[in-house]
Coordinates of C-alpha atoms in Angstrom, one line a residue:
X197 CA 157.9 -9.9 37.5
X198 CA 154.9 -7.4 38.2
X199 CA 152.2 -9.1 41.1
X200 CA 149.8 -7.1 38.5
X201 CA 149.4 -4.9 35.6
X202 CA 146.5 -2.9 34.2
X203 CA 146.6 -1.5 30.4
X204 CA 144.0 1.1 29.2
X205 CA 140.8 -0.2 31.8
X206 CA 137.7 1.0 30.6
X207 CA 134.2 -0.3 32.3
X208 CA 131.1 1.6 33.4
X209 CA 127.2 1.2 34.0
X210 CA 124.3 1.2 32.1
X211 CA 126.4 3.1 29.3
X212 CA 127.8 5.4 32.0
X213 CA 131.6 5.4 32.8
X214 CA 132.8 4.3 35.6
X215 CA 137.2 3.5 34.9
X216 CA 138.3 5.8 31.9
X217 CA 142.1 4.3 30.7
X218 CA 143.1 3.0 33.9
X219 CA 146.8 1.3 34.0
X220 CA 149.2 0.6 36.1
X221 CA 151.8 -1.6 37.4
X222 CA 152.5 -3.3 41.3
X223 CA 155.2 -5.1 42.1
X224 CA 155.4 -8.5 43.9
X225 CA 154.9 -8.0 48.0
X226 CA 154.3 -4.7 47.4
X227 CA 150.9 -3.0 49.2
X228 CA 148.8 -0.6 46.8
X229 CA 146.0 1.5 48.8
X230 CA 143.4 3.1 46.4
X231 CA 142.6 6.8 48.0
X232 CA 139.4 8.6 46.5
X233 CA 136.0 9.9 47.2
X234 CA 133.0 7.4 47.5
X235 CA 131.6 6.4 43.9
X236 CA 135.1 7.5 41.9
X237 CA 135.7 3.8 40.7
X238 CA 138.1 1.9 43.7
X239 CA 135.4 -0.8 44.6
X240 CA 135.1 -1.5 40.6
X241 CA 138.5 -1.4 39.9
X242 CA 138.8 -4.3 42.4
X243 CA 135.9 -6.6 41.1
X244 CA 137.2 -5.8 37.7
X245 CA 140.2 -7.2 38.8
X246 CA 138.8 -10.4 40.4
X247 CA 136.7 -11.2 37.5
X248 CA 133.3 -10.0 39.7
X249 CA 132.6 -7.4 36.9
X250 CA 132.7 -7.3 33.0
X251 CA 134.8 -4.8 31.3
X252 CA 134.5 -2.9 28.1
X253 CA 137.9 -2.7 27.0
X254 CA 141.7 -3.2 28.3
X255 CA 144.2 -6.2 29.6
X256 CA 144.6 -7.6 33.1
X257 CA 148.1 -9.9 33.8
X258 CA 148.8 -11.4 36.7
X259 CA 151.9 -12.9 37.6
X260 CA 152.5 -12.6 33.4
X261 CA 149.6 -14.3 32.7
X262 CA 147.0 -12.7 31.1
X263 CA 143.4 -13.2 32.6
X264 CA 141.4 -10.0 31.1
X265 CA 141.4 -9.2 27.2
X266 CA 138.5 -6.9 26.6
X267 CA 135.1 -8.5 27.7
X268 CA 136.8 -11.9 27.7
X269 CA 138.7 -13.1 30.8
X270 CA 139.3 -16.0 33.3
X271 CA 136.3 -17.3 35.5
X272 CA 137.3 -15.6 39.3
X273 CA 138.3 -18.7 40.4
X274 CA 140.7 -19.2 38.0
X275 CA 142.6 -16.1 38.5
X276 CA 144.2 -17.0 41.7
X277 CA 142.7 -13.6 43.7
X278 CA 141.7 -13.5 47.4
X279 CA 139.0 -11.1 47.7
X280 CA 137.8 -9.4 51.4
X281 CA 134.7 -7.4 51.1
X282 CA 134.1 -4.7 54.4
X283 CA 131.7 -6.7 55.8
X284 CA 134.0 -9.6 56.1
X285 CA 131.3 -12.0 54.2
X286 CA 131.9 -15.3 56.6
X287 CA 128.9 -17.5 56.9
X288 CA 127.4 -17.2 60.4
X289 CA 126.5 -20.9 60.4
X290 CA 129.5 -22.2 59.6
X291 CA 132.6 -22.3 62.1
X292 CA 135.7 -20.9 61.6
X293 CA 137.2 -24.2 60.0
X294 CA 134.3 -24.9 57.9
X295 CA 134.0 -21.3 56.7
X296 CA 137.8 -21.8 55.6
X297 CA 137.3 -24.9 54.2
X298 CA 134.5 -23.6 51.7
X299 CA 137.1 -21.6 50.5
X300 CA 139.1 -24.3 49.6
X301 CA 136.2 -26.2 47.9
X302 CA 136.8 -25.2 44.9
X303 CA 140.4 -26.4 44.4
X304 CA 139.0 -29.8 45.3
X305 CA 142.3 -30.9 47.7
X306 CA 142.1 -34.2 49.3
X307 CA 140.9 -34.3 53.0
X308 CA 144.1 -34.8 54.9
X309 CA 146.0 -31.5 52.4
X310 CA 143.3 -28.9 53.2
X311 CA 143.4 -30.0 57.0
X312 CA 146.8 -29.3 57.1
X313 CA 146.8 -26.0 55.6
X314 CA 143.4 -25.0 57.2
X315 CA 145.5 -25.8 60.9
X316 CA 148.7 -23.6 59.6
X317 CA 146.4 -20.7 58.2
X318 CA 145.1 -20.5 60.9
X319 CA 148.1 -20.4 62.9
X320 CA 149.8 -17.7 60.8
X321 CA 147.1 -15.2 61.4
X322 CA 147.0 -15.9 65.1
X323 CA 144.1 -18.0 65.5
X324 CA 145.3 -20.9 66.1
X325 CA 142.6 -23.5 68.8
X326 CA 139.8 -21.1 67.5
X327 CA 139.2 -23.5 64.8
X328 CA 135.3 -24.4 66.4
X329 CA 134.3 -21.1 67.1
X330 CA 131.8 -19.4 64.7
X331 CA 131.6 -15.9 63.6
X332 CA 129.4 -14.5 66.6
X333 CA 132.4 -15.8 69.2
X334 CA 134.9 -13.7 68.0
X335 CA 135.8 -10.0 68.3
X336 CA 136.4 -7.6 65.2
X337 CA 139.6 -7.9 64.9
X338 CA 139.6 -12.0 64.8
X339 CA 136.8 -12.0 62.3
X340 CA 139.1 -10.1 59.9
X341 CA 141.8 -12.4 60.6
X342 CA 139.1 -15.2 59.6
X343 CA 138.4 -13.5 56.5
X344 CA 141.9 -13.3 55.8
X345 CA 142.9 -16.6 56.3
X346 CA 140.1 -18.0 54.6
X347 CA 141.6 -16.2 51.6
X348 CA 145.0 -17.1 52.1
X349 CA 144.5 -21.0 52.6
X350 CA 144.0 -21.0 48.9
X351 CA 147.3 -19.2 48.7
X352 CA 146.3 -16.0 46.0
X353 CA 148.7 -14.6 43.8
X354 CA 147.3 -11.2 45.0
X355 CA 145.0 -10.1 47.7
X356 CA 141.8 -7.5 47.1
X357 CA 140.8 -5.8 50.2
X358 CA 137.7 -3.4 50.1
X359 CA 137.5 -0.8 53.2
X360 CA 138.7 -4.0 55.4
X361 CA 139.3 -1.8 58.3
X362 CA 136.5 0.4 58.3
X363 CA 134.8 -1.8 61.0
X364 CA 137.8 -2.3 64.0
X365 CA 137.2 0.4 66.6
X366 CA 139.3 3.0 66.4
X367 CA 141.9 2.5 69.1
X368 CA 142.7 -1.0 67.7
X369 CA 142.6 -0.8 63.9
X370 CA 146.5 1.0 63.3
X371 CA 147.9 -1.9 65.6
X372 CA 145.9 -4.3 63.3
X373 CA 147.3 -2.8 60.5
X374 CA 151.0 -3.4 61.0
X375 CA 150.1 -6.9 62.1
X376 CA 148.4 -7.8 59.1
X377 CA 151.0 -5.8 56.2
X378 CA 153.5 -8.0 58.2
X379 CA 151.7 -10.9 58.0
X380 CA 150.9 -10.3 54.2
X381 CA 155.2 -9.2 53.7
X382 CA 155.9 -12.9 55.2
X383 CA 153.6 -14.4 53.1
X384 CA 155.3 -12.5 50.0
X385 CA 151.7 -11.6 48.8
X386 CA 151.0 -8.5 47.4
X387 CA 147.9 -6.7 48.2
X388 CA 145.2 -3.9 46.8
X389 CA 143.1 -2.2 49.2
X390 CA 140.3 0.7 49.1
X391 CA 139.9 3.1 52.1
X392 CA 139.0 6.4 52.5
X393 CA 141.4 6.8 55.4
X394 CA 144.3 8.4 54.7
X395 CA 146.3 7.4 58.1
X396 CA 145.0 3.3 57.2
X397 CA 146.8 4.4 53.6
X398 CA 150.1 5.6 55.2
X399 CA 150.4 2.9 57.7
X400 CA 149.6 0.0 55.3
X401 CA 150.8 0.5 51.8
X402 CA 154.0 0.5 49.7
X403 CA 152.0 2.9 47.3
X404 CA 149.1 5.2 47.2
X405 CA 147.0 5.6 43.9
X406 CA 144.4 8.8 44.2
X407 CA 141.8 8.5 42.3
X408 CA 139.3 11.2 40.6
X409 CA 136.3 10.8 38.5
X410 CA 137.4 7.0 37.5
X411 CA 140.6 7.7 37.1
X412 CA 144.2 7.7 38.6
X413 CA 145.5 11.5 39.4
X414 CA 148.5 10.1 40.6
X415 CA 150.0 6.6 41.3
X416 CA 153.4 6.0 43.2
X417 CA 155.4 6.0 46.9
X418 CA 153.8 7.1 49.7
X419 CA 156.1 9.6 50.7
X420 CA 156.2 10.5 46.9
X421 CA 152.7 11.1 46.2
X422 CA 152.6 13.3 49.7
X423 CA 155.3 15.5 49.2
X424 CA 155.3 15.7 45.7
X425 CA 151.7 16.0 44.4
X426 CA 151.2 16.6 40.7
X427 CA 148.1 18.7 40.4
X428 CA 146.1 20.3 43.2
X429 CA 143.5 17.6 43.6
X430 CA 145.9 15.7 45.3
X431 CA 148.1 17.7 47.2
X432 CA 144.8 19.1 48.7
X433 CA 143.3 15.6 49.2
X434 CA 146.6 14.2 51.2
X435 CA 145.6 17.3 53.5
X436 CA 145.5 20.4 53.7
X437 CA 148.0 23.2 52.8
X438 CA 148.3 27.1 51.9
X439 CA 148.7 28.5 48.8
X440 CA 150.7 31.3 48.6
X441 CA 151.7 33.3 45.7
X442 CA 154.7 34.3 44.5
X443 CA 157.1 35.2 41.7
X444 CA 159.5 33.2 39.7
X445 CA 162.8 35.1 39.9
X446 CA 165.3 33.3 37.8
X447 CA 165.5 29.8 35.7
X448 CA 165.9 27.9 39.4
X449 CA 164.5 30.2 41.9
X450 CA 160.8 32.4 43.3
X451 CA 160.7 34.9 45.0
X452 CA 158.3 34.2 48.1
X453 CA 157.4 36.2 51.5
X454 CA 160.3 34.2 53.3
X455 CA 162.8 35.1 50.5
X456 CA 164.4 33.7 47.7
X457 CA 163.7 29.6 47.5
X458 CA 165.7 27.6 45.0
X459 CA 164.6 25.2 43.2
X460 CA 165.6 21.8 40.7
X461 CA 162.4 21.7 38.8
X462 CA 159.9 24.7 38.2
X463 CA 156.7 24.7 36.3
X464 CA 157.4 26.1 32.6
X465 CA 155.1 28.7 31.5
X466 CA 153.7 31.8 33.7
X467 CA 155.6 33.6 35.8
X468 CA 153.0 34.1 38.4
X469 CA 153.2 31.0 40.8
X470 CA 151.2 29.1 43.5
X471 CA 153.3 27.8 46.1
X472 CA 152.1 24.9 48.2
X473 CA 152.7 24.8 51.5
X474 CA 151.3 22.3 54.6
X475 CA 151.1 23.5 58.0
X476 CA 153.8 21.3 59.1
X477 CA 156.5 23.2 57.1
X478 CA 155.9 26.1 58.8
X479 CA 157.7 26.9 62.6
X480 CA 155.8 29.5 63.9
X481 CA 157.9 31.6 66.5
X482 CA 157.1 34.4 69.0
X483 CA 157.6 37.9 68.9
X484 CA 156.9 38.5 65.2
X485 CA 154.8 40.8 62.9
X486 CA 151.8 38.1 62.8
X487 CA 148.9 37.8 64.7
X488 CA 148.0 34.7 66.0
X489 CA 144.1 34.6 65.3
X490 CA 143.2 30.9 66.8
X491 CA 144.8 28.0 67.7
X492 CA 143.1 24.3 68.7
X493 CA 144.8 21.8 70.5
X494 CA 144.5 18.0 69.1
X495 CA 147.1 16.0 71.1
X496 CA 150.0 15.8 68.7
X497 CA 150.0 19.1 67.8
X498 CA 148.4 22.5 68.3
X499 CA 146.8 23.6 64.5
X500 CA 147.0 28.0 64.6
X501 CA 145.6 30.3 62.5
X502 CA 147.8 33.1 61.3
X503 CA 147.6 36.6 59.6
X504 CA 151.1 37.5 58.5
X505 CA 151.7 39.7 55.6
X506 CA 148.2 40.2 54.5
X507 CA 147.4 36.4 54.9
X508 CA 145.8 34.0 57.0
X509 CA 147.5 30.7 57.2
X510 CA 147.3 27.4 59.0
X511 CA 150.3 26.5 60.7
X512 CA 151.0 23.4 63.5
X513 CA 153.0 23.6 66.6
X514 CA 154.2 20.9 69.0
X515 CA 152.0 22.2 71.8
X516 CA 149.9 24.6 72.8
X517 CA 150.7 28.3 72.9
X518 CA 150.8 30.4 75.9
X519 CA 146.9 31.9 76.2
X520 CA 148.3 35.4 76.2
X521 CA 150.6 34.6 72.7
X522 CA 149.4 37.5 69.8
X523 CA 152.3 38.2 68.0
X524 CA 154.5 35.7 66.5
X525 CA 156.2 35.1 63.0
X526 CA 156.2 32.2 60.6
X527 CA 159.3 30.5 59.1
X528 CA 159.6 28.1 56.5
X529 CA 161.1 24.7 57.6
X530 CA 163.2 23.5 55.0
X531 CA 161.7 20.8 52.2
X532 CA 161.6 20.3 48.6
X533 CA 158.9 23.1 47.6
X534 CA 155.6 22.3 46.2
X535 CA 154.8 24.9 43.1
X536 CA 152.5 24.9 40.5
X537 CA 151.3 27.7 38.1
X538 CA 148.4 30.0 38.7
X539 CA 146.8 28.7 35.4
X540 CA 147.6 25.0 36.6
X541 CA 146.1 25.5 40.7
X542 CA 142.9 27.4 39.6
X543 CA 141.8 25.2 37.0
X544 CA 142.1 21.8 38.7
X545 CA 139.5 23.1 41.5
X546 CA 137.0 22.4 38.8

Protein backbone atom coordinates (compact mmCIF):
# COMPACT_ATOMS: atom_id res chain seq x y z
CA UNK A 1 0.00 0.00 0.00
CA UNK A 2 1.10 3.66 -1.04
CA UNK A 3 1.82 6.02 2.43
CA UNK A 4 0.19 8.59 -0.27
CA UNK A 5 -1.07 9.26 -3.62
CA UNK A 6 -1.93 12.48 -5.56
CA UNK A 7 -4.19 12.35 -8.88
CA UNK A 8 -4.44 15.46 -11.17
CA UNK A 9 -3.90 18.38 -8.04
CA UNK A 10 -5.03 21.57 -9.19
CA UNK A 11 -5.25 24.73 -6.55
CA UNK A 12 -4.09 28.34 -6.85
CA UNK A 13 -4.77 31.94 -5.53
CA UNK A 14 -7.13 34.56 -6.15
CA UNK A 15 -7.83 32.75 -9.72
CA UNK A 16 -4.04 32.45 -10.17
CA UNK A 17 -2.45 28.87 -10.35
CA UNK A 18 -0.47 27.68 -8.10
CA UNK A 19 -0.33 23.18 -8.64
CA UNK A 20 -1.27 22.56 -12.39
CA UNK A 21 -2.08 18.35 -12.56
CA UNK A 22 0.10 17.33 -9.85
CA UNK A 23 0.26 13.35 -9.04
CA UNK A 24 2.16 11.07 -7.69
CA UNK A 25 2.73 8.13 -5.68
CA UNK A 26 5.15 7.39 -2.23
CA UNK A 27 5.55 4.41 -0.76
CA UNK A 28 5.25 3.52 2.96
CA UNK A 29 8.70 4.54 5.00
CA UNK A 30 9.83 6.01 2.15
CA UNK A 31 11.29 9.90 2.40
CA UNK A 32 10.10 12.36 -0.56
CA UNK A 33 12.09 15.79 -0.58
CA UNK A 34 10.37 18.48 -2.76
CA UNK A 35 13.35 20.48 -4.67
CA UNK A 36 12.37 23.88 -6.40
CA UNK A 37 12.75 27.54 -6.48
CA UNK A 38 10.89 29.77 -3.82
CA UNK A 39 7.10 30.41 -4.77
CA UNK A 40 6.92 27.15 -7.39
CA UNK A 41 4.13 25.42 -5.28
CA UNK A 42 6.23 22.86 -2.41
CA UNK A 43 4.80 24.77 0.65
CA UNK A 44 1.08 24.47 -1.02
CA UNK A 45 1.43 21.12 -2.07
CA UNK A 46 2.05 20.34 1.70
CA UNK A 47 -0.96 22.31 3.21
CA UNK A 48 -2.92 20.91 0.43
CA UNK A 49 -2.03 17.72 1.64
CA UNK A 50 -2.76 18.31 5.36
CA UNK A 51 -6.07 19.76 4.72
CA UNK A 52 -4.54 23.64 5.58
CA UNK A 53 -5.61 24.75 2.03
CA UNK A 54 -8.74 24.17 -0.32
CA UNK A 55 -8.20 22.75 -3.65
CA UNK A 56 -9.93 23.16 -6.93
CA UNK A 57 -9.77 19.93 -8.33
CA UNK A 58 -8.05 16.26 -7.83
CA UNK A 59 -8.00 13.21 -5.14
CA UNK A 60 -5.72 12.80 -2.06
CA UNK A 61 -5.53 8.92 -0.49
CA UNK A 62 -3.75 8.11 2.32
CA UNK A 63 -3.09 4.88 3.52
CA UNK A 64 -6.16 3.86 0.70
CA UNK A 65 -8.37 6.07 2.16
CA UNK A 66 -9.49 8.86 0.43
CA UNK A 67 -9.42 12.28 2.32
CA UNK A 68 -9.44 14.89 -0.69
CA UNK A 69 -12.21 14.72 -3.64
CA UNK A 70 -12.22 18.07 -5.34
CA UNK A 71 -13.05 21.03 -2.78
CA UNK A 72 -14.36 18.39 -0.34
CA UNK A 73 -11.99 16.62 2.02
CA UNK A 74 -11.35 15.46 5.70
CA UNK A 75 -11.09 18.21 8.48
CA UNK A 76 -6.86 18.13 9.17
CA UNK A 77 -7.32 16.43 12.15
CA UNK A 78 -8.91 13.71 10.74
CA UNK A 79 -6.36 12.94 8.17
CA UNK A 80 -3.86 11.43 10.42
CA UNK A 81 -0.86 14.03 9.15
CA UNK A 82 2.02 15.49 11.37
CA UNK A 83 2.79 18.76 10.09
CA UNK A 84 6.39 20.81 11.02
CA UNK A 85 6.42 24.29 9.90
CA UNK A 86 10.37 25.98 9.64
CA UNK A 87 9.83 27.88 12.55
CA UNK A 88 9.08 24.92 14.58
CA UNK A 89 5.70 26.52 15.89
CA UNK A 90 5.95 25.33 19.82
CA UNK A 91 4.37 27.57 22.26
CA UNK A 92 6.91 29.41 24.28
CA UNK A 93 4.77 29.23 27.38
CA UNK A 94 4.20 25.92 27.48
CA UNK A 95 6.95 23.28 28.44
CA UNK A 96 8.04 20.60 26.46
CA UNK A 97 5.42 18.12 27.97
CA UNK A 98 2.63 20.38 27.79
CA UNK A 99 3.50 21.62 24.28
CA UNK A 100 3.31 17.72 23.40
CA UNK A 101 0.33 17.13 25.20
CA UNK A 102 -1.68 19.87 23.12
CA UNK A 103 -0.94 17.90 20.43
CA UNK A 104 -2.64 15.04 21.73
CA UNK A 105 -5.76 17.07 22.77
CA UNK A 106 -7.49 16.45 20.14
CA UNK A 107 -7.57 12.66 20.20
CA UNK A 108 -9.05 13.13 23.64
CA UNK A 109 -6.81 9.95 25.39
CA UNK A 110 -7.31 9.34 28.95
CA UNK A 111 -4.65 10.94 31.35
CA UNK A 112 -2.58 7.87 32.28
CA UNK A 113 -2.37 6.82 27.93
CA UNK A 114 -1.08 10.12 26.77
CA UNK A 115 1.48 10.14 29.83
CA UNK A 116 2.78 7.17 28.70
CA UNK A 117 3.30 7.98 25.16
CA UNK A 118 4.28 11.65 25.94
CA UNK A 119 7.41 9.79 28.27
CA UNK A 120 8.28 7.29 25.25
CA UNK A 121 8.15 10.17 22.54
CA UNK A 122 10.13 11.71 24.11
CA UNK A 123 12.55 9.13 24.71
CA UNK A 124 12.69 8.03 21.07
CA UNK A 125 13.79 11.41 19.83
CA UNK A 126 16.40 11.71 22.53
CA UNK A 127 14.88 13.91 24.96
CA UNK A 128 14.15 12.02 27.45
CA UNK A 129 14.32 14.17 31.53
CA UNK A 130 13.70 17.35 29.36
CA UNK A 131 10.17 16.89 29.79
CA UNK A 132 9.98 20.53 32.13
CA UNK A 133 12.03 22.54 30.11
CA UNK A 134 10.36 25.10 27.74
CA UNK A 135 11.30 26.23 24.40
CA UNK A 136 13.92 29.07 25.33
CA UNK A 137 16.09 26.08 27.36
CA UNK A 138 16.86 24.16 24.62
CA UNK A 139 19.29 24.44 21.63
CA UNK A 140 18.20 24.23 17.82
CA UNK A 141 18.55 20.97 17.31
CA UNK A 142 16.32 19.84 20.55
CA UNK A 143 13.63 22.25 19.58
CA UNK A 144 13.29 20.31 16.30
CA UNK A 145 13.28 17.14 18.10
CA UNK A 146 10.29 18.83 20.22
CA UNK A 147 8.50 19.63 17.12
CA UNK A 148 8.92 16.27 15.98
CA UNK A 149 7.86 14.39 18.80
CA UNK A 150 5.05 16.52 19.35
CA UNK A 151 3.93 15.23 15.92
CA UNK A 152 4.76 11.78 16.41
CA UNK A 153 2.91 11.20 19.90
CA UNK A 154 -0.16 11.34 17.82
CA UNK A 155 1.45 8.63 15.70
CA UNK A 156 0.68 10.17 11.80
CA UNK A 157 0.24 8.08 8.96
CA UNK A 158 2.71 10.54 7.18
CA UNK A 159 4.88 13.35 8.27
CA UNK A 160 4.90 17.07 6.35
CA UNK A 161 8.14 18.81 6.98
CA UNK A 162 8.53 22.49 5.53
CA UNK A 163 12.27 23.76 5.32
CA UNK A 164 12.68 21.89 8.90
CA UNK A 165 16.36 22.34 8.70
CA UNK A 166 16.85 25.58 7.42
CA UNK A 167 17.44 26.91 11.02
CA UNK A 168 20.36 24.23 12.59
CA UNK A 169 23.74 25.85 12.11
CA UNK A 170 25.47 24.59 9.49
CA UNK A 171 28.08 22.24 10.99
CA UNK A 172 25.28 20.40 12.88
CA UNK A 173 22.31 20.12 10.55
CA UNK A 174 23.73 16.84 8.13
CA UNK A 175 24.48 14.89 11.49
CA UNK A 176 20.78 15.90 12.45
CA UNK A 177 19.62 14.67 9.40
CA UNK A 178 20.66 11.02 9.46
CA UNK A 179 19.48 11.00 13.12
CA UNK A 180 16.15 12.05 12.35
CA UNK A 181 15.53 9.82 8.73
CA UNK A 182 16.58 7.04 11.17
CA UNK A 183 14.42 7.87 13.66
CA UNK A 184 11.47 8.36 11.14
CA UNK A 185 12.81 4.55 9.23
CA UNK A 186 12.22 3.01 12.93
CA UNK A 187 9.16 4.50 13.30
CA UNK A 188 8.03 3.12 9.70
CA UNK A 189 6.57 6.67 8.94
CA UNK A 190 6.95 8.06 5.79
CA UNK A 191 7.79 11.56 5.28
CA UNK A 192 7.41 14.82 2.73
CA UNK A 193 9.73 17.56 3.10
CA UNK A 194 10.51 21.10 1.27
CA UNK A 195 14.07 22.42 1.14
CA UNK A 196 15.95 24.28 -1.14
CA UNK A 197 19.13 22.42 -0.16
CA UNK A 198 20.07 20.07 -2.41
CA UNK A 199 22.87 18.25 0.02
CA UNK A 200 19.64 18.26 2.98
CA UNK A 201 17.74 16.46 -0.26
CA UNK A 202 20.49 13.83 -0.86
CA UNK A 203 21.25 13.01 2.66
CA UNK A 204 17.47 12.64 3.74
CA UNK A 205 15.21 11.27 1.10
CA UNK A 206 14.36 8.01 -0.60
CA UNK A 207 13.18 10.32 -3.61
CA UNK A 208 13.53 13.78 -5.03
CA UNK A 209 10.59 15.56 -6.84
CA UNK A 210 11.85 18.89 -8.79
CA UNK A 211 9.48 21.10 -9.16
CA UNK A 212 8.91 24.04 -11.87
CA UNK A 213 6.24 26.53 -12.20
CA UNK A 214 3.67 24.35 -9.91
CA UNK A 215 4.48 21.38 -11.31
CA UNK A 216 6.69 18.17 -11.03
CA UNK A 217 9.66 18.16 -13.90
CA UNK A 218 10.70 14.99 -12.60
CA UNK A 219 9.78 12.67 -9.64
CA UNK A 220 11.85 9.42 -8.71
CA UNK A 221 15.29 7.94 -6.89
CA UNK A 222 17.78 10.06 -5.83
CA UNK A 223 20.46 8.74 -7.70
CA UNK A 224 17.92 8.48 -10.63
CA UNK A 225 16.81 11.88 -10.94
CA UNK A 226 20.73 13.05 -10.66
CA UNK A 227 22.22 11.01 -13.11
CA UNK A 228 19.43 10.70 -15.35
CA UNK A 229 17.62 14.09 -15.68
CA UNK A 230 14.84 14.29 -18.20
CA UNK A 231 14.99 17.79 -19.52
CA UNK A 232 17.60 20.46 -18.85
CA UNK A 233 15.78 22.29 -16.01
CA UNK A 234 16.78 19.60 -13.88
CA UNK A 235 19.92 18.27 -14.76
CA UNK A 236 20.96 22.02 -14.47
CA UNK A 237 19.19 22.49 -11.09
CA UNK A 238 20.90 19.19 -9.45
CA UNK A 239 24.17 21.29 -10.42
CA UNK A 240 25.92 22.26 -12.72
CA UNK A 241 27.36 20.57 -15.93
CA UNK A 242 28.75 21.29 -19.67
CA UNK A 243 27.04 20.98 -22.68
CA UNK A 244 28.86 19.89 -25.26
CA UNK A 245 27.82 19.14 -28.79
CA UNK A 246 28.11 16.47 -30.74
CA UNK A 247 26.98 14.15 -33.48
CA UNK A 248 24.86 10.99 -33.50
CA UNK A 249 26.90 8.43 -35.42
CA UNK A 250 24.91 5.30 -35.64
CA UNK A 251 21.35 3.90 -34.09
CA UNK A 252 23.52 3.36 -30.51
CA UNK A 253 26.40 5.68 -30.69
CA UNK A 254 27.71 9.96 -31.01
CA UNK A 255 30.42 10.94 -31.96
CA UNK A 256 31.93 13.40 -29.19
CA UNK A 257 35.54 15.19 -28.72
CA UNK A 258 36.59 12.09 -26.59
CA UNK A 259 35.48 9.65 -29.40
CA UNK A 260 32.89 7.40 -30.18
CA UNK A 261 30.40 6.91 -26.83
CA UNK A 262 27.81 4.10 -27.07
CA UNK A 263 24.78 4.32 -25.97
CA UNK A 264 21.22 2.10 -24.82
CA UNK A 265 18.80 4.89 -25.32
CA UNK A 266 19.33 8.03 -27.61
CA UNK A 267 16.93 10.95 -28.19
CA UNK A 268 14.87 10.24 -31.51
CA UNK A 269 14.76 13.02 -33.80
CA UNK A 270 17.80 15.54 -34.83
CA UNK A 271 20.94 14.40 -35.40
CA UNK A 272 22.72 17.36 -33.84
CA UNK A 273 23.04 16.55 -30.04
CA UNK A 274 23.72 18.17 -26.58
CA UNK A 275 25.66 16.10 -24.42
CA UNK A 276 25.54 16.65 -20.64
CA UNK A 277 28.29 16.37 -18.81
CA UNK A 278 29.13 17.36 -14.81
CA UNK A 279 32.45 18.32 -13.75
CA UNK A 280 32.90 15.21 -11.80
CA UNK A 281 32.98 12.95 -14.91
CA UNK A 282 35.74 14.59 -16.19
CA UNK A 283 39.67 13.52 -14.96
CA UNK A 284 41.61 16.17 -15.94
CA UNK A 285 45.41 15.11 -16.53
CA UNK A 286 48.70 16.89 -17.17
CA UNK A 287 50.60 17.43 -20.16
CA UNK A 288 47.66 17.88 -22.58
CA UNK A 289 46.50 20.24 -25.37
CA UNK A 290 44.25 22.36 -22.79
CA UNK A 291 44.86 25.27 -20.98
CA UNK A 292 44.09 25.37 -17.55
CA UNK A 293 42.48 28.99 -17.21
CA UNK A 294 41.52 28.94 -13.18
CA UNK A 295 41.09 26.63 -10.69
CA UNK A 296 39.52 27.35 -6.81
CA UNK A 297 40.08 25.13 -4.10
CA UNK A 298 36.94 24.27 -1.82
CA UNK A 299 38.09 21.45 0.49
CA UNK A 300 36.80 18.29 -1.28
CA UNK A 301 37.80 19.14 -4.39
CA UNK A 302 39.59 21.72 -6.56
CA UNK A 303 36.76 23.13 -9.34
CA UNK A 304 39.15 24.27 -12.87
CA UNK A 305 38.30 25.99 -15.67
CA UNK A 306 39.37 24.51 -18.97
CA UNK A 307 39.80 25.59 -22.64
CA UNK A 308 40.30 22.38 -24.62
CA UNK A 309 39.22 22.05 -28.23
CA UNK A 310 37.67 25.42 -28.60
CA UNK A 311 35.79 25.15 -25.22
CA UNK A 312 35.90 26.28 -21.78
CA UNK A 313 34.73 23.66 -19.38
CA UNK A 314 34.40 23.12 -15.65
CA UNK A 315 35.99 20.21 -14.45
CA UNK A 316 36.87 18.92 -10.47
CA UNK A 317 40.01 17.52 -9.23
CA UNK A 318 40.79 15.77 -5.89
CA UNK A 319 43.17 18.60 -4.97
CA UNK A 320 44.74 21.37 -5.97
CA UNK A 321 46.96 21.67 -8.92
CA UNK A 322 50.55 22.50 -8.96
CA UNK A 323 50.58 26.70 -9.28
CA UNK A 324 52.86 26.35 -12.33
CA UNK A 325 50.14 23.60 -14.13
CA UNK A 326 48.99 25.19 -17.84
CA UNK A 327 48.65 22.48 -20.01
CA UNK A 328 46.69 19.54 -19.22
CA UNK A 329 43.98 17.36 -21.03
CA UNK A 330 40.52 16.21 -20.08
CA UNK A 331 39.14 12.65 -20.17
CA UNK A 332 35.84 11.39 -19.81
CA UNK A 333 35.28 9.04 -16.68
CA UNK A 334 33.06 6.47 -17.57
CA UNK A 335 29.03 6.74 -16.81
CA UNK A 336 25.80 6.36 -18.37
CA UNK A 337 25.86 9.64 -20.75
CA UNK A 338 23.39 12.34 -20.35
CA UNK A 339 22.06 13.56 -24.08
CA UNK A 340 19.39 15.41 -25.16
CA UNK A 341 18.66 17.13 -28.57
CA UNK A 342 19.62 20.55 -29.61
CA UNK A 343 15.81 21.42 -30.17
CA UNK A 344 15.05 19.71 -26.60
CA UNK A 345 18.26 21.72 -24.43
CA UNK A 346 17.55 25.15 -26.01
CA UNK A 347 14.00 25.29 -25.52
CA UNK A 348 13.70 24.24 -21.91
CA UNK A 349 15.99 27.42 -20.89
CA UNK A 350 12.72 29.30 -21.48
Amino acid sequence: MNAIEICQLQCGYQEQAILQDISFVLEERKILALLGASGCGKTTLLKAIAGLLPIDHGQIYLHGQQVQNGSSGLDPEARGVGFIFQDYALFPHMTVHDNLMFGLRPLRLKKAEAEERIMSTLSIVGLAGMEKRYPHELSGGQQQRVAIARSLVCRPKLMLLDEPFSNIDSQLRIPLIREIRQLLQEQEVAAIFVTHNKEEAFTFADELAIFRKGRIAQQGLASEVYHHPENRYVAEFLGEGNAVQIIRHSISSVMTPWGELHCDHLPHGEDELILFVRPQWLEIVPGGEGLLLEQQFLGTHAHCRVHWQGMTLNAWHADSLPLNTNNVGLRLRQHRPVIFTRKHWFAAAH
